[in-house]
mmCIF file of C-alpha atoms in Angstrom:
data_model
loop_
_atom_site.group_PDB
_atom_site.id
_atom_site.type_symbol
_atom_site.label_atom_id
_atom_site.label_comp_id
_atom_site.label_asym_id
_atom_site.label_seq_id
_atom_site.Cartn_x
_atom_site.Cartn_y
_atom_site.Cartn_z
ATOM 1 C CA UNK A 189 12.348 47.669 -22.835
ATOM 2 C CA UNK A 190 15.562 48.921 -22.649
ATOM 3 C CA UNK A 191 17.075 46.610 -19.842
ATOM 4 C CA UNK A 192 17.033 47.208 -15.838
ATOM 5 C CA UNK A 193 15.419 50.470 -16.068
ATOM 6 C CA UNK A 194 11.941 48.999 -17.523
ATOM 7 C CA UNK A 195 11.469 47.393 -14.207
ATOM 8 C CA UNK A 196 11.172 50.566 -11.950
ATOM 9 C CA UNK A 197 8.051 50.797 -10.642
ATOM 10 C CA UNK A 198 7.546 46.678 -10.413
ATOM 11 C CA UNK A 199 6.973 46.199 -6.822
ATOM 12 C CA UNK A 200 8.507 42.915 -5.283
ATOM 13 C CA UNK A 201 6.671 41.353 -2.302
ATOM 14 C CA UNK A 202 9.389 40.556 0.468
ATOM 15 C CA UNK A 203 7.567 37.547 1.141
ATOM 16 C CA UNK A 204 6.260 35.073 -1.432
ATOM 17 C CA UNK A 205 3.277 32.935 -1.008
ATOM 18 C CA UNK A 206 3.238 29.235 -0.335
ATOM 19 C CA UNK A 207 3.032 27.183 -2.689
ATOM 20 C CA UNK A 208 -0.288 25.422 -3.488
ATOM 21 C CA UNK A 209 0.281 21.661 -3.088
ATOM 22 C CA UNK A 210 -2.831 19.005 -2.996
ATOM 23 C CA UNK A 211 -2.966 16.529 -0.663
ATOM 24 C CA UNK A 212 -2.163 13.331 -1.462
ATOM 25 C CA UNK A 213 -5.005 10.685 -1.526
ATOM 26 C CA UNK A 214 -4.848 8.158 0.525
ATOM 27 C CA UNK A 215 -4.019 4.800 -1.222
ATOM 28 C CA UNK A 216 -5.222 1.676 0.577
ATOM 29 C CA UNK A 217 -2.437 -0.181 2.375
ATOM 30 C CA UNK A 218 -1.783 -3.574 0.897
ATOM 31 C CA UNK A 219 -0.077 -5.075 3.959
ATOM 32 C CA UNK A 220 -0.060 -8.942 4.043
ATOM 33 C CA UNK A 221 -0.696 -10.305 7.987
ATOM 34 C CA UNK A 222 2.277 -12.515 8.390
ATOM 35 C CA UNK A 223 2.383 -12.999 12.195
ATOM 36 C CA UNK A 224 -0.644 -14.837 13.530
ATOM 37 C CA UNK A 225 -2.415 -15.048 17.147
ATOM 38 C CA UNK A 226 -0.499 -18.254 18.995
ATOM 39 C CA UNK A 227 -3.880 -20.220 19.343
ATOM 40 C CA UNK A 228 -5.575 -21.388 16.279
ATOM 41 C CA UNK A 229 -8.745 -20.775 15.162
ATOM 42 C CA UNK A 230 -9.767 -24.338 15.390
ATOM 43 C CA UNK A 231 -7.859 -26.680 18.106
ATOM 44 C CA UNK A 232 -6.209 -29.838 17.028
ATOM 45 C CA UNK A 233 -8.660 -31.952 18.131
ATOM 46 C CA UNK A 234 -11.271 -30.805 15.434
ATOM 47 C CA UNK A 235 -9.187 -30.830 12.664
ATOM 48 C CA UNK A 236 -9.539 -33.414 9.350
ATOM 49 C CA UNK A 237 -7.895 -35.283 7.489
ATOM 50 C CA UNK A 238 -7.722 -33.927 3.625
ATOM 51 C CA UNK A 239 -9.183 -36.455 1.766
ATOM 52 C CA UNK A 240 -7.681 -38.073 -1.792
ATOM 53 C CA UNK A 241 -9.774 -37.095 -4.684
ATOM 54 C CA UNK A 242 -11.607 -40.488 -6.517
ATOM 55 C CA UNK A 243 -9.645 -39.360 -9.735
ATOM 56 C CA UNK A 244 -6.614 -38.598 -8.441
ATOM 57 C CA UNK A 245 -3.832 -41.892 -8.216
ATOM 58 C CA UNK A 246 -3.040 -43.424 -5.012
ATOM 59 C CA UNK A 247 0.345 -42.399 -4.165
ATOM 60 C CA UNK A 248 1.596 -45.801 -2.877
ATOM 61 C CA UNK A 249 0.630 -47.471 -5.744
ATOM 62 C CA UNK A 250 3.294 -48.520 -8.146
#
């Protein structure tokens, strides 16, 4: 207790261990698709027409 001398006989390793890390857990990737194949899924030809809700106001009506 009385300074440098209470550490003889306190052996120091020359090497330490590694340190124990955990792995990380994977977190899904939220990655948003914004390039998209150059032929659609359905051709022009079948495509429709969006049709006007009966409730909703005719837009060329004034």
């Amino acid at each position: 207790r009385n300074g440098k001398g209470s550490r003889d006989g306190i052996e120091l390793p020359t090497t330490l261990p590694e340190r124990y890390q955990e792995q990380p857990e994977e977190e899904p990737q939220l990655t948003l698709n914004f390039f998209s194949s150059a032929k659609p899924i359905v051709p022009p030809e079948q495509w429709t027409a969006p049709v006007a809700k009966a409730d909703a106001p005719a837009a060329d009506e004034e």
